[in-house]
Short mmCIF file of C-alpha atoms (C1' of nucleotides) in Angstrom, two decimals:
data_model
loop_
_atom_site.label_atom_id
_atom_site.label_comp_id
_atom_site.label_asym_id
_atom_site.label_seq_id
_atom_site.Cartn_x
_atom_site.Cartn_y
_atom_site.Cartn_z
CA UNK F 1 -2.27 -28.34 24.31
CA UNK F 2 -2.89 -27.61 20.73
CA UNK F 3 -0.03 -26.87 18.55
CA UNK F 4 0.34 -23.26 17.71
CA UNK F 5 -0.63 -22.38 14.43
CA UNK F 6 2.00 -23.02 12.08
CA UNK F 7 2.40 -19.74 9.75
CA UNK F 8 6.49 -20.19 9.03
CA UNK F 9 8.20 -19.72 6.12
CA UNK F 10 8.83 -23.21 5.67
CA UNK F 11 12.19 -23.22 4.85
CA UNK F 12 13.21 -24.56 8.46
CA UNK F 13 10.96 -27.71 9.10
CA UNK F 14 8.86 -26.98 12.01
CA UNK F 15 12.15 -26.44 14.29
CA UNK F 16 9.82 -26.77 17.38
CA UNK F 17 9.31 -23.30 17.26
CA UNK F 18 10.05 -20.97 19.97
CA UNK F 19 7.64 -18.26 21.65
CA UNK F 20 9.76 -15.56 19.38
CA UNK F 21 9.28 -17.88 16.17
CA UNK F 22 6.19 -18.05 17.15
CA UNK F 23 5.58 -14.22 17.70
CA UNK F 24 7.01 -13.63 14.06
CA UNK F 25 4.82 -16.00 12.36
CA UNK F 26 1.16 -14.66 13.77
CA UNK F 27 2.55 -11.01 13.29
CA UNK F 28 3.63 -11.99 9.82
CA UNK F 29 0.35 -13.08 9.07
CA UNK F 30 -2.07 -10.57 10.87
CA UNK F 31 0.09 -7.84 9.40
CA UNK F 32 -0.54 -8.94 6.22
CA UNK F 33 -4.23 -9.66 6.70
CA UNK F 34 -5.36 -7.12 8.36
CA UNK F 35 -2.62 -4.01 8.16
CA UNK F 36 0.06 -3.34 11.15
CA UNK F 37 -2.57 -0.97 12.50
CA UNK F 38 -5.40 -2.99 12.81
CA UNK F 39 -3.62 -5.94 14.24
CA UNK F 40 -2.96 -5.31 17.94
CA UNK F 41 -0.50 -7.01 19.67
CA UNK F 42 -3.27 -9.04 21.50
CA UNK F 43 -4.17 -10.85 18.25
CA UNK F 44 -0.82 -11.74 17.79
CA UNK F 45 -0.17 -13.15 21.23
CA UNK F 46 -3.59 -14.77 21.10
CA UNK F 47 -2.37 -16.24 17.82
CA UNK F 48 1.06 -17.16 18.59
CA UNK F 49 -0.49 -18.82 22.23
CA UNK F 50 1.58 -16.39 24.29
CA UNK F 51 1.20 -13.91 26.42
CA UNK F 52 0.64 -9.59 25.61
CA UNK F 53 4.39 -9.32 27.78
CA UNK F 54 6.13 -11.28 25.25
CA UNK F 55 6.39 -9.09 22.45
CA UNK F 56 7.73 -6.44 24.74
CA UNK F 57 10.36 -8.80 26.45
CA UNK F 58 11.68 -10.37 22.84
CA UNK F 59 10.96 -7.42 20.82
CA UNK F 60 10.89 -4.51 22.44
CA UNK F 61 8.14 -2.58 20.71
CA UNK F 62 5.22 -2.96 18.39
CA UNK F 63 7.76 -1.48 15.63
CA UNK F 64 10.32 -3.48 16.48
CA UNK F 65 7.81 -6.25 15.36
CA UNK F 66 7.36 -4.94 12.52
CA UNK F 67 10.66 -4.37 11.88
CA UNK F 68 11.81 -7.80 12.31
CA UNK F 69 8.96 -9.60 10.42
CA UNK F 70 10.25 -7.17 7.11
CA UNK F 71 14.03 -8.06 7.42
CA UNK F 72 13.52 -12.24 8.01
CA UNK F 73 12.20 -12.25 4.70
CA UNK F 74 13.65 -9.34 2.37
CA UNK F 75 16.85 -9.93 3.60
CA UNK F 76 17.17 -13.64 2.53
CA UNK F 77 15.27 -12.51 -0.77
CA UNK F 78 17.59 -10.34 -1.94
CA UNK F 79 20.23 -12.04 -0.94
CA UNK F 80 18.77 -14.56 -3.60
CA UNK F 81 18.60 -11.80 -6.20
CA UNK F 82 22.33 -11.38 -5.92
CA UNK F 83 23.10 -14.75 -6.67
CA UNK F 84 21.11 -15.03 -9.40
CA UNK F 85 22.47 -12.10 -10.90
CA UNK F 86 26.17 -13.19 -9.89
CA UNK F 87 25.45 -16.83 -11.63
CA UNK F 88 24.35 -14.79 -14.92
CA UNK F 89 27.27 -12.99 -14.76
CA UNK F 90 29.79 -15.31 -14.34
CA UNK F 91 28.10 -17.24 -17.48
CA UNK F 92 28.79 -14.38 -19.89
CA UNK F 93 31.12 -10.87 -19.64
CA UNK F 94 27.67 -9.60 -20.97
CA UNK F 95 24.34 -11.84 -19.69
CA UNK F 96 21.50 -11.68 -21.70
CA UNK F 97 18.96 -9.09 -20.64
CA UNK F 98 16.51 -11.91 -19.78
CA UNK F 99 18.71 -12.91 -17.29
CA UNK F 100 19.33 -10.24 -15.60
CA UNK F 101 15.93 -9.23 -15.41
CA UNK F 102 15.00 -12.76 -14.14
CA UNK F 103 17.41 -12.87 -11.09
CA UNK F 104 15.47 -9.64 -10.40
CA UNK F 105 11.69 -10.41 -10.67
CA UNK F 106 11.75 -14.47 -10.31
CA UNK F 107 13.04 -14.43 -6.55
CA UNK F 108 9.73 -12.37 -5.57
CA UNK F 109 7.63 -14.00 -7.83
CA UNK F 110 8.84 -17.76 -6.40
CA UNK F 111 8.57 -16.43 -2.47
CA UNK F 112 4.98 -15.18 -3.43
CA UNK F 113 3.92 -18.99 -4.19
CA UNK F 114 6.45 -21.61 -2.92
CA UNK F 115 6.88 -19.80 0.95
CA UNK F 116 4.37 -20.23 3.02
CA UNK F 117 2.51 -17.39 3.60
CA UNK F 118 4.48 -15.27 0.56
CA UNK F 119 1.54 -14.19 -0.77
CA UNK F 120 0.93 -12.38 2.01
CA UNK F 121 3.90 -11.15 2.98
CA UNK F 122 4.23 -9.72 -0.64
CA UNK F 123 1.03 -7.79 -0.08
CA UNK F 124 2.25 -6.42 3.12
CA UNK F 125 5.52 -5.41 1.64
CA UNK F 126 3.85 -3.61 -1.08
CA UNK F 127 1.67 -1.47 1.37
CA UNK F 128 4.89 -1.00 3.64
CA UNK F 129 6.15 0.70 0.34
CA UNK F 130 3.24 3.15 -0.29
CA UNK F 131 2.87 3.87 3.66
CA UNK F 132 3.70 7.39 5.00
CA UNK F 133 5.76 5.72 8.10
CA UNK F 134 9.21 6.90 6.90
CA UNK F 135 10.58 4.58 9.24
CA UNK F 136 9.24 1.42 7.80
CA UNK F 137 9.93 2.80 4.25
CA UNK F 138 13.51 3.46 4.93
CA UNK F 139 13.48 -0.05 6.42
CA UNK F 140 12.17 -1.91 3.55
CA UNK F 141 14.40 0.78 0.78
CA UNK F 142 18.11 0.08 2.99
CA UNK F 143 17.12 -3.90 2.51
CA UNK F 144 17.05 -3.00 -1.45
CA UNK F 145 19.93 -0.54 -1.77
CA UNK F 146 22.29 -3.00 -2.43
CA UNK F 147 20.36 -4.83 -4.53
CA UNK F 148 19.57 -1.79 -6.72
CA UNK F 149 23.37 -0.49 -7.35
CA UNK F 150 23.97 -4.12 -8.52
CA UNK F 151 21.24 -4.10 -10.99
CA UNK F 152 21.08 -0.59 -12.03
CA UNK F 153 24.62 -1.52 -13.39
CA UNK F 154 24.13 -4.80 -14.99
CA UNK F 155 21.25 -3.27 -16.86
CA UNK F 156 23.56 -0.33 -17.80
CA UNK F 157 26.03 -2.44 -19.54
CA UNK F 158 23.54 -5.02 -21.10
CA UNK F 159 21.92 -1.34 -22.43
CA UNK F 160 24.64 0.27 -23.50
CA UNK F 161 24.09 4.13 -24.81
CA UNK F 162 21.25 4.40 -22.57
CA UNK F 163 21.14 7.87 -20.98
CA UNK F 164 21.02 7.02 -17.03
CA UNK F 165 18.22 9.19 -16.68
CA UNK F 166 16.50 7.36 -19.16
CA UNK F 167 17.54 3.64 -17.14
CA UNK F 168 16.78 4.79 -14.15
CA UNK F 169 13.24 5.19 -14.91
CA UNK F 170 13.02 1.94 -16.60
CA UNK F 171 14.15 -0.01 -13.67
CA UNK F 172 11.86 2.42 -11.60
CA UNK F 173 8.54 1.11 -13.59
CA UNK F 174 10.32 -2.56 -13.95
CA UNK F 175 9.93 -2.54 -10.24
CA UNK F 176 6.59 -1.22 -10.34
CA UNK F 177 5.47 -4.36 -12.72
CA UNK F 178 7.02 -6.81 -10.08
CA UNK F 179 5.90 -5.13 -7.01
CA UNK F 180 2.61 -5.18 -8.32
CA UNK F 181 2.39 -8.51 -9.88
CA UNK F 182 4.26 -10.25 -6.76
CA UNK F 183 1.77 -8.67 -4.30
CA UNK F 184 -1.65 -7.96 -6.03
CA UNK F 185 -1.52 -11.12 -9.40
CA UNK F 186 -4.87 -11.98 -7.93
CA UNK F 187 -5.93 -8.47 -9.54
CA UNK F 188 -5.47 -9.91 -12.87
CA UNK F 189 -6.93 -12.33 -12.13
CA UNK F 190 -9.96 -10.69 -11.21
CA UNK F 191 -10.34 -8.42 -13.56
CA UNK F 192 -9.66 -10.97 -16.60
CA UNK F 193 -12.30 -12.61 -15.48
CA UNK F 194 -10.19 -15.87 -14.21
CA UNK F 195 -8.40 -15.75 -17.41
CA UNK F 196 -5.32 -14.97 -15.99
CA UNK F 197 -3.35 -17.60 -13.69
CA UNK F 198 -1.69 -15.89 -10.67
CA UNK F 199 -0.22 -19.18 -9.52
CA UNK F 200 1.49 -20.19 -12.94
CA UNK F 201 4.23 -18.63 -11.94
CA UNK F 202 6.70 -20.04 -14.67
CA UNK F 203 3.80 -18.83 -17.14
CA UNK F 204 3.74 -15.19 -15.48
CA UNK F 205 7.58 -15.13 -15.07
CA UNK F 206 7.80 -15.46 -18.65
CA UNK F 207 5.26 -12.94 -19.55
CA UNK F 208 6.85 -10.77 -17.22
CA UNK F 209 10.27 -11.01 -18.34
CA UNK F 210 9.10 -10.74 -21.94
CA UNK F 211 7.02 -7.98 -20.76
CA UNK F 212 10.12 -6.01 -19.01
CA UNK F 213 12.90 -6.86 -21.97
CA UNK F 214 10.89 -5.10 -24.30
CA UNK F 215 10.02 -1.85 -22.35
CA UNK F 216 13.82 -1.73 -21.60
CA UNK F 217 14.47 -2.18 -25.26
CA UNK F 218 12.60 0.21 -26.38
CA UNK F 219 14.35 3.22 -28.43
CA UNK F 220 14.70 5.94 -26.20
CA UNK F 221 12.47 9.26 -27.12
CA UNK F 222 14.85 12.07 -27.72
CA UNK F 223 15.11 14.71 -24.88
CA UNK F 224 15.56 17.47 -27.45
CA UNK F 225 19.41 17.42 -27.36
CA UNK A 1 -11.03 33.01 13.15
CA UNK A 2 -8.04 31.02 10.85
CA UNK A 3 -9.10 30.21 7.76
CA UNK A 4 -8.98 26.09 7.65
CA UNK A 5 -6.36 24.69 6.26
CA UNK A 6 -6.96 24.67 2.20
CA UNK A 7 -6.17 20.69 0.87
CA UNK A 8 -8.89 21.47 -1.50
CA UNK A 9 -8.45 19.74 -5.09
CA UNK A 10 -7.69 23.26 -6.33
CA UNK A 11 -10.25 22.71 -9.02
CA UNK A 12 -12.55 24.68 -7.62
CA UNK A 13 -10.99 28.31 -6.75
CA UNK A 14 -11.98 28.15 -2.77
CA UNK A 15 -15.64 28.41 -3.09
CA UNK A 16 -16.67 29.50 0.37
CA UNK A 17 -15.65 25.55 1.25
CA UNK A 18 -18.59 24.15 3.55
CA UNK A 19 -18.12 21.85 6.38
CA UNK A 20 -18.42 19.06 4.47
CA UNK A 21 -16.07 20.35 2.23
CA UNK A 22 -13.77 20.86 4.87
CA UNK A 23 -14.25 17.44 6.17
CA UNK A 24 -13.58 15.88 2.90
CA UNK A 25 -10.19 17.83 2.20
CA UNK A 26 -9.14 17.50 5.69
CA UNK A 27 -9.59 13.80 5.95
CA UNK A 28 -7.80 12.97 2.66
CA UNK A 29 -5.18 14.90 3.46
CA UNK A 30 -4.36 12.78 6.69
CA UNK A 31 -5.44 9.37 5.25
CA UNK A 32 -2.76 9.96 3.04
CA UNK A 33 -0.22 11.45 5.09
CA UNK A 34 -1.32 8.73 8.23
CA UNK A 35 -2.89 6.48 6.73
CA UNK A 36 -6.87 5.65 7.12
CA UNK A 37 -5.92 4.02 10.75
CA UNK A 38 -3.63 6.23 12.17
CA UNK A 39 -6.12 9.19 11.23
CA UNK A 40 -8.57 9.72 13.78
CA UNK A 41 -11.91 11.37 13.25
CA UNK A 42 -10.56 13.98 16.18
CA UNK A 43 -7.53 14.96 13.97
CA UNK A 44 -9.96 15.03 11.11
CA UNK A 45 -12.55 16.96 12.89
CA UNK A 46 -9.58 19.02 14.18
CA UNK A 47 -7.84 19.95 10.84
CA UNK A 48 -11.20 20.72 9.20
CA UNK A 49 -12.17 23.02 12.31
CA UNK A 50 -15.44 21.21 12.78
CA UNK A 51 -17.17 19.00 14.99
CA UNK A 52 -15.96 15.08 15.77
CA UNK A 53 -19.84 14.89 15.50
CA UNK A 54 -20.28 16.57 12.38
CA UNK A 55 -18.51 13.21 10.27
CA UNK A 56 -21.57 11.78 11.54
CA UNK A 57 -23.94 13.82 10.62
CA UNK A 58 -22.70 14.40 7.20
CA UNK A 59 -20.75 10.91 6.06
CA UNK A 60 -22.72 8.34 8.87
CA UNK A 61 -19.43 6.32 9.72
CA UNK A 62 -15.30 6.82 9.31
CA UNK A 63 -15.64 3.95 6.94
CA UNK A 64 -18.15 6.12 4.69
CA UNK A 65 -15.86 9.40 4.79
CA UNK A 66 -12.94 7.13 3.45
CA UNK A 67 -15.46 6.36 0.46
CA UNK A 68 -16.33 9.54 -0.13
CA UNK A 69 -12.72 10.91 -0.04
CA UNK A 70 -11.98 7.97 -2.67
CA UNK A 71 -14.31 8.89 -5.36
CA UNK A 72 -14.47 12.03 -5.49
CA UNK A 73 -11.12 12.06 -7.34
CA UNK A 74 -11.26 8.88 -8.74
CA UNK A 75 -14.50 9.47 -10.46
CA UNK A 76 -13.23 12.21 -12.21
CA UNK A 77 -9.81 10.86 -13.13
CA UNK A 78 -11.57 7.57 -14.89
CA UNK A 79 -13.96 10.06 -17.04
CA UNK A 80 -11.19 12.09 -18.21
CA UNK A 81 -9.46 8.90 -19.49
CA UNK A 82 -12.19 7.66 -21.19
CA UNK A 83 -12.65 10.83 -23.01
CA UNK A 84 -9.05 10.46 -24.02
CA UNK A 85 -9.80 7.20 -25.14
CA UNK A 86 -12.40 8.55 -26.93
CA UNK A 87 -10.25 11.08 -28.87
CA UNK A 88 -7.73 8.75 -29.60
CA UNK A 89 -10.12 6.51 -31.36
CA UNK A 90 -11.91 9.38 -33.14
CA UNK A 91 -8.73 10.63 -34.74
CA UNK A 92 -8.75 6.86 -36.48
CA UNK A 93 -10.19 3.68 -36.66
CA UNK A 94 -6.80 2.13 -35.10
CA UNK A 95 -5.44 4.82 -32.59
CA UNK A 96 -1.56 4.43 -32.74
CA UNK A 97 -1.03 2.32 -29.17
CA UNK A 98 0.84 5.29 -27.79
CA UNK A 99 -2.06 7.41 -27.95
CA UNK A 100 -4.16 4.61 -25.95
CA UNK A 101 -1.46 4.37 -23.18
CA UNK A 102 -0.86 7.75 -23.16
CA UNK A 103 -4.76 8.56 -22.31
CA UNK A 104 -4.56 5.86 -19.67
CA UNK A 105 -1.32 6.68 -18.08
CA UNK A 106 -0.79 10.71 -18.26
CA UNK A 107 -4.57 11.72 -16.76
CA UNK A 108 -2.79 9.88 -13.66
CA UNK A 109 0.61 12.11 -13.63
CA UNK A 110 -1.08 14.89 -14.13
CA UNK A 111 -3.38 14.89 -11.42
CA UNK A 112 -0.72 13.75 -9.35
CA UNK A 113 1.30 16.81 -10.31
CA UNK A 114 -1.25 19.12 -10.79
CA UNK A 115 -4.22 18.93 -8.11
CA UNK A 116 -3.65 20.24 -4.67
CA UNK A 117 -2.68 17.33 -2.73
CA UNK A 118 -2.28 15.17 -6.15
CA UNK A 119 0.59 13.43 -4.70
CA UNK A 120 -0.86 12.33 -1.35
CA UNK A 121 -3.88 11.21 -2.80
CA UNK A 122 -1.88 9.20 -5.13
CA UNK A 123 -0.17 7.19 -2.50
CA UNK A 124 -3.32 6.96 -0.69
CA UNK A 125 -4.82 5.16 -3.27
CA UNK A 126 -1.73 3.39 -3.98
CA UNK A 127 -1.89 2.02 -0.05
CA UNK A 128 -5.64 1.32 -0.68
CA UNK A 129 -5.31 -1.17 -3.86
CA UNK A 130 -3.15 -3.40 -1.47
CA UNK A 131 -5.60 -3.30 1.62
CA UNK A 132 -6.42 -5.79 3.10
CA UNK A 133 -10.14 -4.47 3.41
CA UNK A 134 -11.97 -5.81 0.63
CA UNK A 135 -14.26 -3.74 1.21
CA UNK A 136 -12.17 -0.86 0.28
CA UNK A 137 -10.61 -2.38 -2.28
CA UNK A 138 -13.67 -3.44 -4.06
CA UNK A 139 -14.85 0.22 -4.48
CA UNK A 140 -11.34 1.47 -5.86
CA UNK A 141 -11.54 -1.57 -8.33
CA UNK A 142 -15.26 -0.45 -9.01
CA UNK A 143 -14.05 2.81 -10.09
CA UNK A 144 -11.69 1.24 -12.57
CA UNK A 145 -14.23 -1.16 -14.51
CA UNK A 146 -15.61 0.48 -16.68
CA UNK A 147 -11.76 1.74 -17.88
CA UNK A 148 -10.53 -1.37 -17.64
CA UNK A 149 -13.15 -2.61 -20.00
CA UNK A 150 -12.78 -0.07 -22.53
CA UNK A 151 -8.89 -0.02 -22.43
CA UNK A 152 -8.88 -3.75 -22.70
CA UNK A 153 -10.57 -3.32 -26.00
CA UNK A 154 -8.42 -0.77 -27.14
CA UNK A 155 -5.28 -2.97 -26.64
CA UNK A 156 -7.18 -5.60 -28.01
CA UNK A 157 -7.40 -4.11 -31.80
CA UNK A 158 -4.32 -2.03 -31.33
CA UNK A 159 -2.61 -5.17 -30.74
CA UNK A 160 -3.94 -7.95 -33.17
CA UNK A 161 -2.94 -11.72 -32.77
CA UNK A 162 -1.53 -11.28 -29.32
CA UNK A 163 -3.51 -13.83 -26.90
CA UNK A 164 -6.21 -12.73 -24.75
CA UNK A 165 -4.55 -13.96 -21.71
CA UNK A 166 -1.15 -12.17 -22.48
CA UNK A 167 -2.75 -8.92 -23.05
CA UNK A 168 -4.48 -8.98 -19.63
CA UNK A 169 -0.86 -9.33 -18.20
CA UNK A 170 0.62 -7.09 -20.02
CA UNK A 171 -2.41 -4.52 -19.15
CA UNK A 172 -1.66 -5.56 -15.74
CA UNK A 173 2.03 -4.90 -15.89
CA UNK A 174 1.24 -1.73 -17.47
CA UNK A 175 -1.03 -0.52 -14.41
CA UNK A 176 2.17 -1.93 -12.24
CA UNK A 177 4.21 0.99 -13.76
CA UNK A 178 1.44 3.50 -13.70
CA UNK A 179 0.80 3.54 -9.90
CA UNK A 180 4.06 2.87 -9.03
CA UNK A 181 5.33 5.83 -10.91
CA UNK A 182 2.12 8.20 -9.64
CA UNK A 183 2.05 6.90 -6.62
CA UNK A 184 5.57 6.57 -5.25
CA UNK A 185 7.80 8.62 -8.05
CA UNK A 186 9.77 9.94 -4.98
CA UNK A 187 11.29 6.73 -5.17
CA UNK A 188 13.11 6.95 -8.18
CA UNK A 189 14.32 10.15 -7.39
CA UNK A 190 15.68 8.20 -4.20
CA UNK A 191 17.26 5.55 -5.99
CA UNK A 192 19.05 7.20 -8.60
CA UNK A 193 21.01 10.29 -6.36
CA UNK A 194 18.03 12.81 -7.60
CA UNK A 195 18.97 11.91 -11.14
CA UNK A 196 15.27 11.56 -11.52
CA UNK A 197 12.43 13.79 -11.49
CA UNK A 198 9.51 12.92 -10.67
CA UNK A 199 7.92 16.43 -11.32
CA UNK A 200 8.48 16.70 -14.86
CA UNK A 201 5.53 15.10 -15.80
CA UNK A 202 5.88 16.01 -19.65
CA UNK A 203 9.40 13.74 -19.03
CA UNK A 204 8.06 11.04 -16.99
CA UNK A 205 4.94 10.99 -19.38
CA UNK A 206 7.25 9.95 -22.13
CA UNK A 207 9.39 7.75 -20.80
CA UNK A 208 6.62 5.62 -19.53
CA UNK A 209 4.49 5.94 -22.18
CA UNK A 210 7.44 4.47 -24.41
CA UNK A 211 8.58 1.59 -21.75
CA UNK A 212 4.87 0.55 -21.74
CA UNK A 213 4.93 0.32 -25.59
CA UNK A 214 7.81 -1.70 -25.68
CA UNK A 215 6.42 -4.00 -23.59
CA UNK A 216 3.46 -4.42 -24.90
CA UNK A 217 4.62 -4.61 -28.52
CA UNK A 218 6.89 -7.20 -27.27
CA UNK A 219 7.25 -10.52 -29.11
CA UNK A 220 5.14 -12.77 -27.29
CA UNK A 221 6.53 -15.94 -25.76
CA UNK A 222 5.17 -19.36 -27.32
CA UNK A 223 3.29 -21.40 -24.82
CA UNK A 224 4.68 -24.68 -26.08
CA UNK A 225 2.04 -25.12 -28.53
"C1'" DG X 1 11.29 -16.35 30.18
"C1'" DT X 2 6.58 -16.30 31.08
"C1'" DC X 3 2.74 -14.68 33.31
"C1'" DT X 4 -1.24 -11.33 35.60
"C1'" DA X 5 -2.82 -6.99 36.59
"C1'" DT X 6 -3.12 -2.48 35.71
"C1'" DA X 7 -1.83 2.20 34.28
"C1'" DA X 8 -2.69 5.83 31.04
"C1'" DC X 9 -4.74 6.88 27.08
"C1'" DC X 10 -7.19 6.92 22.60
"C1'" DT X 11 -10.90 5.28 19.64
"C1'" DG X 12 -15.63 5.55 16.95
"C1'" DA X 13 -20.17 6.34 17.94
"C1'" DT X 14 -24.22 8.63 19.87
"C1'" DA X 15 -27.75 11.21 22.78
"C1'" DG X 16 -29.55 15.44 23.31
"C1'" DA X 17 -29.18 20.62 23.98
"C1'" DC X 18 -29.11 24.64 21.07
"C1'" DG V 1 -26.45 21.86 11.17
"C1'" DT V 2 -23.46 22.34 14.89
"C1'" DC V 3 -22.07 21.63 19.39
"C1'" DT V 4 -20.77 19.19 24.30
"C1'" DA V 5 -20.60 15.34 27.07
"C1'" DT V 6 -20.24 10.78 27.51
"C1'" DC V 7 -20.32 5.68 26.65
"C1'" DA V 8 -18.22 1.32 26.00
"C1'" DG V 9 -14.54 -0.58 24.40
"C1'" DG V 10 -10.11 -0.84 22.53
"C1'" DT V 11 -4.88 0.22 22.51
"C1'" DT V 12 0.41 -0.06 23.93
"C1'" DA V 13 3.32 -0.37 27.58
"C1'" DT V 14 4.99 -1.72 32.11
"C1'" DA V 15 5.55 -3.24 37.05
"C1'" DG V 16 6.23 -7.08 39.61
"C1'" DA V 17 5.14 -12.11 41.01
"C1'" DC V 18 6.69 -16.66 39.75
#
DNA sequence: GTCTATAACCTGATAGAC
DNA sequence: GTCTATCAGGTTATAGAC
């Protein structure tokens, strides 16, 4: 009997996987290869070597699927973002910006090419964003809330004077240059002409952070007042 | 008889739409609201009062319709920022950088605020860029070329000495921002309690416009050497 | 817990009348 | 150009044996 194929996150080492491991692995990956709606739950069973029941018994649902393979991972990940942001505290009353936006973008950036199958997750997470299933949106956004009261104030007090408004909007389109460097790098790459290296990701963390710092520097236009 | 449903671009004031009009409106109002997979030609058909036959006859395939519905915005959208560009580097030999962001970033919010059905499309495209279709993919990056070419170049002079490979990542932050903020500004709205709004385009136009420059004006980090 | 078999339904595509 | 009818195949979900 072949072994099933191994699509894990590859933080637990091969734990002789069970049928649900197994389930959330080839829905991982099928979701992120071919979209949630295009990957029926007979390529996943095929995949995972079990049987079209299965999903139903363990899972409930096709959505519950879904719903699990988005939590094993964000959950864990922004868990990590929180201690990164709790270690820059505790270094300083006041952490340098470039910490603070570290904790936040280097976490994604580091699932995206050390986990197994990150890239692909990423890209699946950014189309879960963008997709008109309020359910799965309000899935992935709950997973974040936390995560974006604790940053929204660290960046308020390393940017002090800034109008919230104003911050608010700057975290908004920091997220958008992580979301869309974590999930689609191999854009720049493409359209640099393979100048740009989406797998240097202590090169691209840099840039990014760099990148970030200064657009949440910048002087803030005056709204009239 | 009801008139169909109007999801026209608005552009045009209503002219008598055809079916293939119809067809068009109707199915990018669903891919965006459904997504391409969930929307089925009958819905389609359905919401455009026509024929499931008549996608057919006029578009040969779903896959073809989703083209269709794909440039005939985006065509449009890249021509009016090249003309911007074109402005911008009339006025002088070395636009000010704002004026190069702003042509690439505010044709974007405004059609997102301003066309009929801006908003959807917006997100639609936003789902499309992370597809995994290449096929799909390929033709929204198509679109872009040609703009990505020219802006390149733009950045290029209006940011002298900065490496080649830095200023595709920081172009590629930049569009990060862009379709984050037209594609999903509901989010930040979300986020901050409805401190943001997304709908005040002049606002959002600003603010991003002015992160953007700070990033891109940023110092950039040494590589070692 | 894992399987087979099947129910109930929806899909894109097309042939052919008008 | 527009319609109806239909084909061939796919889908999720579930009942019930082991």
């Amino acid at each position: 009997m072949a072994e099933p194929l191994d699509t894990s996150t590859g933080n637990t080492p091969a734990a002789h996987a069970d049928t649900r491991t197994n389930l959330l692995d080839a829905a991982e990956h099928l979701f992120a290869h071919e979209g949630v709606d295009r990957a029926s739950l007979r390529s996943i069973t095929r995949a995972a070597e079990a049987n079209l029941a299965a999903v139903h018994y363990h899972f409930g649902s096709k959505e519950a699927l879904v719903r699990e393979v988005l939590a094993r991972r964000l959950g864990p990940l922004n868990e990590r973002r929180l201690r990164l942001l709790d270690e820059a505290e505790r270094d300083g009353d006041n952490p340098r910006l470039e910490a603070i936006v570290g904790a936040f973008v280097l976490p994604a950036l580091e699932m995206v090419q050390r986990e197994r199958g990150g890239h692909a997750f990423a890209r699946f997470v950014c189309r879960t964003f963008s997709e008109p299933d309020e359910a799965f949106r309000d899935l992935v956004l709950d997973q974040f809330r936390e995560v974006v009261a604790r940053f929204s104030n660290a960046f308020e007090r390393a940017l002090p004077g800034l109008p919230r408004e104003e911050l608010f909007w700057r975290f908004h389109f920091t997220v958008g240059s992580m979301v869309h460097t974590a999930g689609l790098g191999f854009l720049a790459y493409q359209l640099s002409d393979g100048l740009c290296d989406p797998e240097d990701i202590e090169g691209v963390g840099e840039r990014l952070i760099g990148f970030l710092c200064g657009g949440l520097r910048a002087k803030a236009v005056g709204h009239e007042a």
